[in-house]
Amino acid sequence: MTGSEAPPVITIRGLVNRFGEQTIHDGLDLDVYRGEILGVVGGSGTGKSVLMRSIIGLQQPQAGSITVFDQSMLDAEPGDPDLLAVQKRWGILFQNGALFSTLTVSENVQVPLREYYPDMPAHLREEIASYKILMTGLPDNAGPKYPSELSGGMKKRAGLARALALDPALLFLDEPTAGLDPIGAAAFDEQTRELQQTLGLTVFLITHDLDTLHAICDRVAVLADRKVIAVGTIEELLALDHPWIQEYFNGPRGRMLHGHAASAGKAPA
Amino acid sequence: MTQAADLIERDDATGRTVILSGNLSLAHLGDLPQRIDAIDSAASIDLAGIDHIDTIGAWIVHRLAARTQAQVVGANEDANRLLDVVARNDQAIDTRPQPLHPISRVLDQIGAATKLSGTTLIGMLGFLGATVISLGHLIRHPGSIRINAIVQRLEVVGVSALGIIGLMSFLVGIVIAQQGSVQLQQFGMEVLTVNLVGRLTFRELGVLMTAIMVAGRSGSAFAAQLGTMQLNEEVDAMRTIGVQPMEALVMPRILAAVIMMPLLGFYASIVAIIGGGFLCAVSLDIPPVTFVQRLREVVPITDLYVGLVKAPVFGLIIGISGCFQGLQVRGNAEEVGLRTTAAVVQAIFLVIVIDAIFAVFFTWIGWT
C-alpha cells in the first residue's frame, strides 16, 4: 500500500476495548505513516472516537499495544517525561473545538506555549498566537473574543489554531467538517491540506464526510466488525468486495462524488 | 540527534551577517529568541547552516528580518515556504478585549446589574402570571392534568428528601436545645428550653430550613433539567407537537413543590422537636412525657398554622424560580450552570424576604 516506505508514526497492534459487555475493538491493528493524511471511517458506534481516545491516552484499552513516535502509550503515567515529550509533538482538535470557555481565543492558543515553555517572552507568545490564528483562516478580530461569541466553524478553526500552537508533527482531527456548511467544510479541507503540506504534518482524521475523504486523504482506514477491515487509497478500497465499503463509497452519495471526480479527469484522492 | 539552535554574528564590508545554525524548532530554541531580540542591526541573515526549522523558528527569523531590514540568504525550500507562510500572516492580534475606562466600567456594571434585576423581576412576574393562567386552564379542564408527571415529581421532591431533611432537622433541634439550655441555665430557667424548641421550630426554623433544603435539592434540579431540555431543543420540539411546556413541564414541578413543602415542613418541625426532646432528656433530665406535656401548654396551635401557611408559598417561590431560570437558558452548557446557581440563590433570598414579611403580618393579626 502507498506510503509504507515512510516510518510509522503511530503503530497499533491487537487493540481491545471493552465497555462492560460491549466489545468495541477486538484485535485492531493500524499503522499511520509519517507525512500522510489518514482518514478513519466507519458506521456510527464502530469506535472511531474510542480509537482516537485510546491513541491519545484518554481511554485505557483492555489489551494491545499503541506506540506513538516509538513511545509506548499504555504504560506511561500522566506527567511521565517520555509521555510529555510525545504530547509536545501532537495537536488535537476535538469535535466541538473544546476551547477553554473562560479564556479568549488568543489565550487559548497560548495555553500550550505557556505550559511547555514558561520562559518564552510574553510578546513572542502573543505574536505566535497571532500568526497561528490568522493561519487557520480566522479573521483578525477573533483574538480577543471568547468561545461563546464564535460560530461553530470559527470554534473549530480556533481549536485547530490551539492544536497547531506547538508546531506539532502529528495532528488528530475528530470530525473537523461536521456541522459546517459545504463551503466552510471545503475551505477547512483545503486549509488542512495546505497546512499539512507546508508543515509536513501527519494527520489522523476521523470523518463521515465523503468530500473530505476524496479531497484530502492519502489513505482511508475502514472500521467495521471491531477491527480495521481495510486500509488503502479509495481506489484500492473500491476494488475490495466488502458490503459495507461498497455501500459506503457506492451508495447514492458516494457514487455522485467519485463519478464527478472521474469526469473532472483527476484521481479522487 | 540534532543540535540546539545557535547564532554567530560576523561583521564584514557589506555589514553584519547573522549566521543561524542547528535546529530552529520550538523545542530546541532555548534562549535564542532573547539573543535575537538583542541584535540591533543586521544586513543579512544566513540560514544555510540550519538543519530543521518550524513556523516558530521561521517567525523569529521573519521578525528579525523585518525589524533590521536584513536579507535572508541560504534558506532551503522548507525554510522559504515557512517564511512565506508566517510573512503572509504577520499581523498583531489582541489577546484580550480592549479594557474600558475604570469609571465607564463601573457604570457599565451598575447598568448591566440594574437591567438584569429589572428584566428578571418582570420575567418572574410574567412567569407567575403564566403559571396562574395555566392553573386556571387545569382547573377548567381537569382531564389535562398530568397525574403521572405530578406523582413522579412528588416522589422526587418529597419522598426522596425525607432522609436528608429528617437528619438535618433532628440536628437543628438538638443544636437549638443545647445552645438555648446553656444560656437559660444562667437564669436557672432551663425548663424554658421546651418553649424555645417548640415555638421556634413550628413558627420558623422547621419550614425555613426545609425551604432552603428543597431549594438546594429540587429548585436546582428543576433549573438544570429544564435548562438542559431547553438546550437540546426538547422544549421547542414539545411546542411544535402541541404540548404546552407550561402544562407538561412547569406545572407538575410547581405543584409538587407547593404540595410537598407543607408536608415536609411539618415533618421537619416534628423531627426537630424530637431532636430537642432527645437533648432535654439526655442532658437536662426532662423526661419525654414532661417534655410533651409542657410542649402542649406553651406552644399555641397558631404556631403550627403560621408554619403551614408559609410553607406552600415557599414551595411556589422555589418552583417558580427553578422553572423560570431553567427556561431562560440560551446558548451553551455554561449557561445551565449559571442559571441553576441563580435559581437557588434567588429562591433562598425570596424565601427569606417573604418570611420576614410573614413575621410582620402574623404579629399584626395577633398570632404571636
XYZ file of C-alpha atoms in Angstrom:
637
model
C 0.000 0.000 0.000
C 1.115 3.557 -0.563
C 3.041 5.481 1.991
C 4.536 2.426 3.632
C 8.068 3.464 2.747
C 7.914 6.230 5.378
C 8.357 5.106 9.001
C 5.161 4.673 11.006
C 4.329 7.429 13.482
C 1.528 5.518 15.167
C 1.564 1.734 15.476
C -1.406 -0.112 16.970
C -1.343 -3.872 17.485
C -4.054 -6.139 18.885
C -6.052 -3.325 20.478
C -9.007 -4.478 22.621
C -11.501 -2.018 24.064
C -14.495 -3.126 26.075
C -17.229 -1.257 27.902
C -18.912 -3.769 30.169
C -20.352 -6.476 27.943
C -19.881 -4.456 24.810
C -16.677 -5.040 22.829
C -15.740 -2.029 20.716
C -12.386 -3.139 19.343
C -11.146 -6.706 19.210
C -7.597 -7.176 17.938
C -7.392 -3.949 15.971
C -4.169 -3.244 14.007
C -3.309 0.034 12.329
C -0.233 1.955 11.167
C -0.110 5.662 10.425
C 2.940 6.722 8.368
C 4.842 9.964 8.540
C 3.535 12.732 6.327
C 0.239 11.182 5.335
C -3.355 12.155 5.969
C -5.112 9.016 7.145
C -8.889 9.172 7.092
C -10.735 6.885 9.513
C -14.290 5.971 8.548
C -16.855 3.592 9.939
C -20.514 3.426 10.805
C -21.855 5.038 13.954
C -20.759 3.115 17.032
C -17.801 1.376 15.396
C -15.445 3.081 17.807
C -13.723 5.742 15.726
C -13.629 8.206 18.587
C -12.721 5.462 21.071
C -9.786 4.584 18.826
C -8.592 8.185 18.845
C -9.082 8.445 22.602
C -7.045 5.260 23.071
C -4.172 6.636 20.991
C -4.041 9.930 22.834
C -4.292 8.218 26.204
C -7.766 9.264 27.327
C -9.067 5.704 27.226
C -7.210 2.778 28.747
C -7.635 -0.270 26.499
C -8.013 -3.804 27.906
C -5.243 -5.248 25.771
C -2.922 -4.474 22.885
C -0.104 -2.055 22.262
C -0.028 1.510 20.964
C 3.189 3.324 20.157
C 3.399 6.943 19.073
C 6.835 8.259 17.969
C 8.300 4.938 19.211
C 6.987 5.600 22.709
C 4.511 3.120 24.177
C 1.410 4.972 25.263
C -0.092 2.320 27.506
C 2.294 2.050 30.434
C 3.068 5.757 30.642
C 1.836 7.526 33.767
C 0.399 11.039 33.365
C 3.237 13.526 33.772
C 5.866 10.982 32.735
C 8.623 12.937 30.889
C 8.559 10.478 27.974
C 4.823 10.978 27.642
C 5.177 14.759 27.903
C 7.744 14.637 25.098
C 5.164 12.899 22.901
C 2.373 15.246 23.988
C 4.503 18.220 22.913
C 4.649 16.778 19.422
C 0.960 16.273 18.813
C -2.011 18.570 18.499
C -5.607 17.519 18.906
C -8.763 19.102 17.555
C -11.794 17.814 19.429
C -15.162 17.582 17.763
C -16.575 20.824 19.106
C -13.272 22.600 19.483
C -13.060 22.042 23.270
C -11.860 25.599 23.740
C -11.440 26.752 27.328
C -14.539 28.861 27.793
C -13.045 31.275 30.314
C -10.156 32.248 28.026
C -10.158 34.285 24.834
C -9.221 32.658 21.530
C -5.731 34.115 21.691
C -5.261 32.957 25.293
C -6.495 29.506 24.301
C -3.793 29.303 21.640
C -1.184 30.454 24.156
C -2.067 27.792 26.747
C 0.209 25.039 25.339
C 3.062 27.533 24.852
C 2.668 28.803 28.408
C 2.513 25.272 29.768
C 5.520 23.803 27.974
C 7.675 26.916 27.504
C 7.087 29.097 30.570
C 10.333 31.016 29.879
C 9.186 32.226 26.483
C 8.866 36.048 26.407
C 5.231 37.150 26.533
C 5.471 39.273 23.376
C 6.786 36.325 21.386
C 3.963 34.130 22.702
C 1.401 36.708 21.631
C 2.996 37.059 18.210
C 2.962 33.295 17.749
C -0.706 33.165 18.741
C -1.442 35.979 16.254
C 0.017 34.280 13.224
C -1.427 30.872 14.183
C -4.887 32.406 14.415
C -4.525 34.048 11.007
C -3.004 30.894 9.548
C -6.124 28.884 10.351
C -8.253 31.372 8.474
C -9.811 33.272 11.368
C -10.424 36.992 10.904
C -8.045 39.399 12.647
C -10.640 40.469 15.231
C -11.071 36.912 16.555
C -8.191 37.075 19.059
C -9.919 38.842 21.977
C -13.229 37.019 21.542
C -14.494 34.386 23.965
C -15.514 30.961 22.618
C -19.190 31.661 23.360
C -19.072 34.529 20.855
C -17.857 32.296 17.999
C -19.813 30.311 15.435
C -19.302 26.536 15.120
C -16.885 26.877 12.213
C -14.854 29.559 13.971
C -14.638 27.407 17.101
C -13.162 24.612 15.009
C -10.632 26.955 13.457
C -9.709 28.306 16.882
C -9.381 24.721 18.131
C -7.118 23.998 15.163
C -5.017 27.069 15.966
C -4.579 25.757 19.518
C -3.763 22.276 18.210
C -1.059 23.832 15.997
C 0.358 26.065 18.744
C 3.441 23.923 19.385
C 4.084 23.159 15.700
C 3.187 19.513 16.214
C 4.369 16.744 13.923
C 1.137 14.800 14.398
C -2.373 16.200 14.259
C -5.574 14.475 15.336
C -8.809 15.815 13.881
C -12.136 14.464 15.127
C -14.823 15.136 12.529
C -13.421 18.558 11.602
C -16.081 19.312 8.998
C -19.146 18.002 10.848
C -21.690 20.762 11.272
C -20.031 23.105 8.772
C -21.769 24.252 5.613
C -20.335 22.743 2.393
C -18.437 25.915 1.532
C -16.961 26.189 5.013
C -16.177 22.479 5.016
C -14.400 22.703 1.652
C -12.408 25.689 2.882
C -11.485 23.794 6.050
C -10.379 20.786 3.966
C -8.243 22.950 1.776
C -6.723 24.661 4.793
C -5.950 21.312 6.420
C -4.301 20.097 3.219
C -2.284 23.263 2.850
C -1.151 23.234 6.477
C -0.301 19.568 6.241
C 1.869 20.153 3.198
C 3.509 23.316 4.499
C 4.249 21.977 7.945
C 4.874 18.371 6.925
C 2.227 17.089 9.325
C 0.982 13.577 9.834
C -2.792 13.767 10.198
C -5.139 11.253 11.808
C -8.578 12.322 10.695
C -11.907 10.892 11.747
C -14.669 11.832 9.388
C -18.057 10.984 7.949
C -17.578 13.437 5.154
C -17.060 11.733 1.776
C -15.936 15.030 0.289
C -13.158 15.291 2.843
C -12.062 11.736 2.115
C -11.869 12.380 -1.594
C -10.335 15.807 -1.273
C -7.514 15.377 1.184
C -6.953 11.833 2.467
C -3.935 9.900 1.248
C -5.258 6.676 2.694
C -8.504 5.625 4.317
C -8.906 3.088 7.137
C -12.298 1.430 7.418
C -13.520 0.391 10.864
C -16.093 -2.386 10.977
C -16.613 -5.647 12.850
C -14.467 -4.332 15.743
C -11.376 -4.153 13.504
C -9.783 -2.126 10.780
C -11.075 -4.205 7.894
C -9.146 -2.380 5.187
C -6.645 0.428 4.695
C -5.745 1.968 1.385
C -6.474 4.628 -1.168
C -10.099 4.994 -2.165
C -9.440 3.123 -5.456
C -7.915 0.251 -3.548
C -10.887 0.160 -1.174
C -13.340 0.253 -4.081
C -11.687 -2.847 -5.513
C -12.495 -4.772 -2.337
C -15.619 -6.805 -2.052
C -16.819 -5.855 1.418
C -20.536 -4.990 1.583
C -20.109 -2.011 3.951
C -17.293 -0.486 1.901
C -19.262 -0.930 -1.314
C -22.339 0.581 0.317
C -20.330 3.451 1.747
C -18.468 4.515 -1.383
C -21.014 3.347 -3.943
C -24.130 4.486 -2.086
C -26.038 7.385 -3.615
C -23.792 9.992 -2.012
C -20.516 8.247 -2.738
C -21.397 7.457 -6.355
C -22.190 11.036 -7.101
C -18.827 12.092 -5.771
C -16.398 9.817 -7.491
C -18.449 9.947 -10.669
C -17.884 13.665 -10.547
C -14.209 13.324 -9.749
C -13.721 10.904 -12.672
C -15.468 13.203 -15.117
C -13.250 16.052 -13.967
C -10.383 13.882 -15.157
C -8.464 13.551 -11.897
C -7.938 10.869 -9.340
C -10.261 11.251 -6.380
C -7.600 11.189 -3.703
C 20.405 13.901 17.350
C 20.056 17.438 16.090
C 21.851 20.199 17.932
C 20.301 23.213 19.620
C 19.800 26.403 17.671
C 22.684 28.852 17.774
C 23.769 32.100 16.182
C 27.014 33.846 15.293
C 27.341 37.488 14.282
C 30.029 38.397 11.753
C 30.869 41.876 10.515
C 32.391 42.474 7.090
C 32.413 45.122 4.384
C 28.760 44.616 3.424
C 27.595 44.910 7.037
C 26.691 42.493 9.766
C 25.679 38.939 8.955
C 23.736 36.831 11.452
C 24.524 33.178 10.880
C 21.975 30.787 12.339
C 22.701 27.130 12.785
C 21.306 23.980 14.352
C 17.663 23.075 14.848
C 15.418 26.106 14.622
C 12.315 24.454 16.020
C 10.393 25.320 19.177
C 11.811 22.555 21.364
C 15.417 23.456 20.512
C 15.273 27.240 20.524
C 16.494 27.698 24.096
C 17.400 31.357 24.694
C 17.745 32.145 21.002
C 14.642 34.431 20.920
C 16.156 36.672 23.617
C 19.525 36.727 21.874
C 17.909 37.636 18.585
C 15.918 40.384 20.286
C 19.236 41.852 21.432
C 20.546 42.234 17.850
C 20.003 45.822 16.784
C 21.200 45.782 13.203
C 21.954 43.249 10.526
C 22.409 43.341 6.774
C 21.779 39.675 6.111
C 20.631 36.528 7.854
C 22.294 33.322 6.783
C 20.162 30.195 7.106
C 22.449 27.842 5.174
C 23.615 26.125 8.361
C 20.255 25.149 9.831
C 19.130 21.546 9.696
C 15.481 21.926 10.681
C 13.009 24.755 11.013
C 9.367 25.083 12.081
C 6.978 28.023 11.917
C 8.160 29.402 15.244
C 11.770 29.403 14.072
C 10.607 30.967 10.820
C 8.689 33.600 12.760
C 11.760 34.610 14.766
C 13.801 34.926 11.579
C 10.987 36.836 9.898
C 10.734 39.275 12.832
C 14.478 39.914 12.809
C 14.475 40.421 9.053
C 11.512 42.797 9.246
C 12.998 44.747 12.150
C 16.502 45.207 10.722
C 15.580 45.058 7.050
C 18.097 42.274 6.594
C 18.244 39.926 3.622
C 17.557 36.268 4.302
C 20.065 34.169 2.417
C 20.790 30.487 2.083
C 17.293 29.376 3.029
C 16.327 25.971 1.727
C 12.940 25.115 0.267
C 11.356 24.274 3.653
C 12.551 27.458 5.258
C 11.379 29.576 2.342
C 7.930 28.017 2.447
C 7.567 28.608 6.180
C 8.937 32.143 5.966
C 6.387 32.784 3.284
C 3.555 31.431 5.449
C 4.437 33.468 8.509
C 5.021 36.595 6.420
C 1.538 36.243 4.971
C 0.074 36.053 8.470
C 2.100 38.813 10.095
C -0.444 40.956 11.878
C -0.725 41.696 15.588
C -3.901 40.412 17.182
C -5.257 41.494 20.554
C -5.153 38.880 23.274
C -7.891 40.402 25.397
C -10.754 42.778 24.662
C -9.772 46.448 24.989
C -10.303 47.334 28.662
C -12.833 50.065 29.379
C -12.002 53.167 31.359
C -12.466 52.302 35.085
C -15.318 54.805 35.531
C -17.182 53.620 32.469
C -16.563 50.036 33.553
C -18.173 50.634 36.948
C -21.079 52.446 35.290
C -21.337 49.632 32.764
C -21.519 47.032 35.529
C -24.077 49.012 37.533
C -26.184 49.451 34.419
C -25.955 45.811 33.453
C -26.851 44.682 37.005
C -29.827 47.070 37.140
C -31.051 45.932 33.782
C -30.660 42.289 34.772
C -32.562 42.750 38.049
C -35.333 44.607 36.243
C -35.735 42.039 33.484
C -35.571 39.158 35.972
C -38.241 40.752 38.157
C -40.534 41.434 35.213
C -39.825 37.990 33.804
C -40.649 36.339 37.128
C -43.897 38.285 37.413
C -44.778 37.286 33.875
C -43.945 33.698 34.679
C -46.114 33.842 37.798
C -48.941 35.111 35.609
C -48.396 32.309 33.102
C -48.470 29.824 35.976
C -51.784 31.198 37.231
C -53.295 31.076 33.720
C -52.041 27.529 33.327
C -53.523 26.617 36.711
C -56.861 28.143 35.650
C -56.735 26.061 32.498
C -56.050 22.912 34.512
C -58.976 23.664 36.832
C -61.326 24.175 33.902
C -60.011 21.115 32.065
C -59.153 18.621 34.796
C -58.613 15.998 32.099
C -55.383 17.675 31.039
C -53.809 17.317 34.471
C -50.768 15.088 34.139
C -51.242 12.854 37.146
C -48.249 10.639 36.372
C -45.870 13.529 35.998
C -47.118 15.126 39.211
C -46.862 11.903 41.213
C -43.363 11.334 39.901
C -42.337 14.857 40.929
C -43.983 14.398 44.335
C -41.771 11.406 44.895
C -38.593 13.165 43.774
C -39.287 16.408 45.643
C -40.861 14.886 48.753
C -40.324 11.242 49.492
C -36.695 11.133 48.401
C -35.955 14.178 50.563
C -37.289 12.635 53.775
C -33.940 11.186 54.836
C -31.816 14.278 54.459
C -34.458 16.675 55.783
C -35.095 14.412 58.772
C -31.410 14.216 59.647
C -30.946 17.953 59.223
C -33.998 18.791 61.361
C -33.033 16.366 64.102
C -29.614 18.013 64.348
C -31.093 21.521 64.217
C -33.438 20.548 67.091
C -30.502 19.303 69.153
C -28.473 22.450 68.452
C -31.329 24.806 69.422
C -31.988 22.899 72.649
C -28.325 22.690 73.538
C -27.471 26.343 72.796
C -30.707 27.523 74.409
C -30.212 25.488 77.553
C -26.678 26.836 78.049
C -27.994 30.418 78.002
C -31.143 29.721 80.012
C -29.224 27.835 82.724
C -27.601 31.139 83.697
C -31.038 32.246 84.895
C -31.982 28.811 86.225
C -34.654 28.686 83.575
C -33.538 25.647 81.576
C -37.109 24.384 81.586
C -37.885 27.195 79.115
C -35.794 25.257 76.580
C -39.023 23.440 75.754
C -40.722 26.730 74.833
C -37.727 27.714 72.745
C -37.585 24.463 70.797
C -41.348 24.136 70.333
C -42.136 27.670 69.228
C -39.016 28.243 67.133
C -39.299 25.055 65.118
C -43.035 25.293 64.383
C -43.062 29.004 63.597
C -39.773 29.474 61.798
C -36.986 27.007 61.547
C -38.831 23.853 60.530
C -40.297 25.406 57.409
C -37.393 27.746 56.659
C -34.722 25.049 56.828
C -36.911 22.778 54.732
C -37.355 25.522 52.154
C -33.597 26.017 51.963
C -33.070 22.285 51.571
C -35.783 21.952 48.921
C -34.402 24.958 47.051
C -30.976 23.367 47.044
C -32.210 19.904 46.166
C -35.200 20.415 43.902
C -35.087 24.052 42.791
C -31.634 23.463 41.348
C -32.777 20.202 39.765
C -35.732 21.979 38.105
C -33.450 24.613 36.648
C -30.850 22.108 35.480
C -33.397 19.728 33.943
C -35.370 22.386 32.131
C -32.166 24.163 31.119
C -30.752 21.017 29.553
C -34.047 20.328 27.808
C -34.061 23.876 26.517
C -30.521 23.420 25.234
C -31.423 20.174 23.436
C -34.381 21.953 21.836
C -36.668 19.456 23.606
C -38.861 22.310 24.797
C -39.166 23.643 21.244
C -39.938 20.150 19.960
C -42.706 19.869 22.557
C -44.262 23.127 21.419
C -44.301 22.032 17.780
C -46.023 18.767 18.726
C -48.661 20.795 20.507
C -47.673 20.028 24.088
C -47.542 23.143 26.253
C -44.289 23.202 28.250
C -46.116 25.153 30.966
C -48.519 22.271 31.448
C -46.198 19.361 30.817
C -43.024 20.555 32.483
C -43.640 23.537 34.700
C -46.968 22.778 36.406
C -46.054 19.308 37.697
C -42.899 20.718 39.252
C -44.546 23.758 40.812
C -47.484 21.712 42.084
C -45.126 19.151 43.553
C -43.200 21.865 45.365
C -46.396 23.545 46.613
C -47.918 20.278 47.834
C -44.770 18.869 49.348
C -43.482 21.924 51.178
C -46.181 21.927 53.954
C -45.831 18.176 54.414
C -42.050 18.333 54.552
C -42.175 21.429 56.759
C -44.478 19.718 59.252
C -42.333 16.604 59.194
C -39.194 18.706 59.716
C -40.764 20.509 62.690
C -41.784 17.250 64.344
C -38.336 15.713 63.827
C -36.669 18.875 65.169
C -38.840 18.666 68.281
C -37.881 15.027 68.692
C -34.242 16.148 68.457
C -34.841 18.857 71.067
C -36.717 16.409 73.312
C -33.860 13.942 72.969
C -31.347 16.522 74.177
C -33.642 17.617 77.003
C -33.955 14.006 78.140
C -30.241 13.322 77.905
C -28.669 16.466 79.295
C -31.408 18.404 81.161
C -33.142 15.415 82.805
C -36.524 16.449 81.418
C -38.306 13.131 80.720
C -40.088 12.859 77.335
C -43.524 12.738 78.976
C -42.936 16.022 80.757
C -41.445 17.458 77.584
C -44.569 16.656 75.546
C -46.902 17.864 78.303
C -45.042 21.141 78.625
C -44.974 21.493 74.829
C -48.787 21.274 74.717
C -49.042 24.004 77.326
C -46.663 26.500 75.780
C -46.987 26.102 72.004
C -50.241 27.625 70.729
C -51.889 25.947 67.765
C -51.435 29.189 65.782
C -47.693 28.451 65.675
C -48.479 25.375 63.605
C -50.752 27.433 61.337
C -48.023 30.033 60.872
C -45.661 27.347 59.597
C -48.241 25.644 57.427
C -49.435 28.889 55.811
C -45.919 29.889 54.865
C -44.857 26.512 53.513
C -46.866 26.401 50.240
C -45.837 29.980 49.457
C -42.202 28.993 49.858
C -42.869 25.977 47.642
C -44.339 28.257 44.982
C -41.309 30.542 45.103
C -38.896 27.636 44.806
C -40.831 26.053 41.939
C -41.203 29.311 40.045
C -37.576 30.409 40.333
C -36.333 26.947 39.386
C -38.560 26.588 36.327
C -38.208 30.236 35.280
C -34.427 30.176 35.373
C -34.340 26.788 33.641
C -36.420 28.040 30.736
C -34.225 31.156 30.431
C -31.239 29.045 29.347
C -29.982 30.101 25.931
C -26.873 29.174 24.028
C -24.360 26.980 25.752
C -23.861 24.497 28.552
C -22.172 27.085 30.748
C -25.496 28.896 30.928
C -27.128 25.855 32.584
C -24.711 26.117 35.498
C -25.184 29.867 35.846
C -28.967 29.598 35.711
C -29.024 26.765 38.238
C -26.988 28.833 40.662
C -29.243 31.825 40.020
C -32.344 29.713 40.671
C -31.112 28.553 44.089
C -29.818 31.947 45.203
C -32.971 33.685 44.063
C -35.250 31.109 45.697
C -33.488 31.257 49.078
C -33.322 35.045 49.010
C -37.006 35.423 48.156
C -37.983 32.804 50.753
C -36.226 34.807 53.474
C -37.735 38.105 52.276
C -41.239 36.605 52.248
C -40.590 35.024 55.647
C -39.809 38.460 57.102
C -42.992 39.889 55.591
C -44.966 36.993 57.066
C -43.425 37.600 60.505
C -44.674 41.209 60.454
C -48.061 40.115 59.121
C -48.656 37.410 61.748
C -47.669 39.760 64.564
C -50.101 42.315 63.147
C -53.005 39.853 63.137
C -52.123 38.818 66.649
C -50.693 35.333 66.103
C -47.757 35.894 68.396
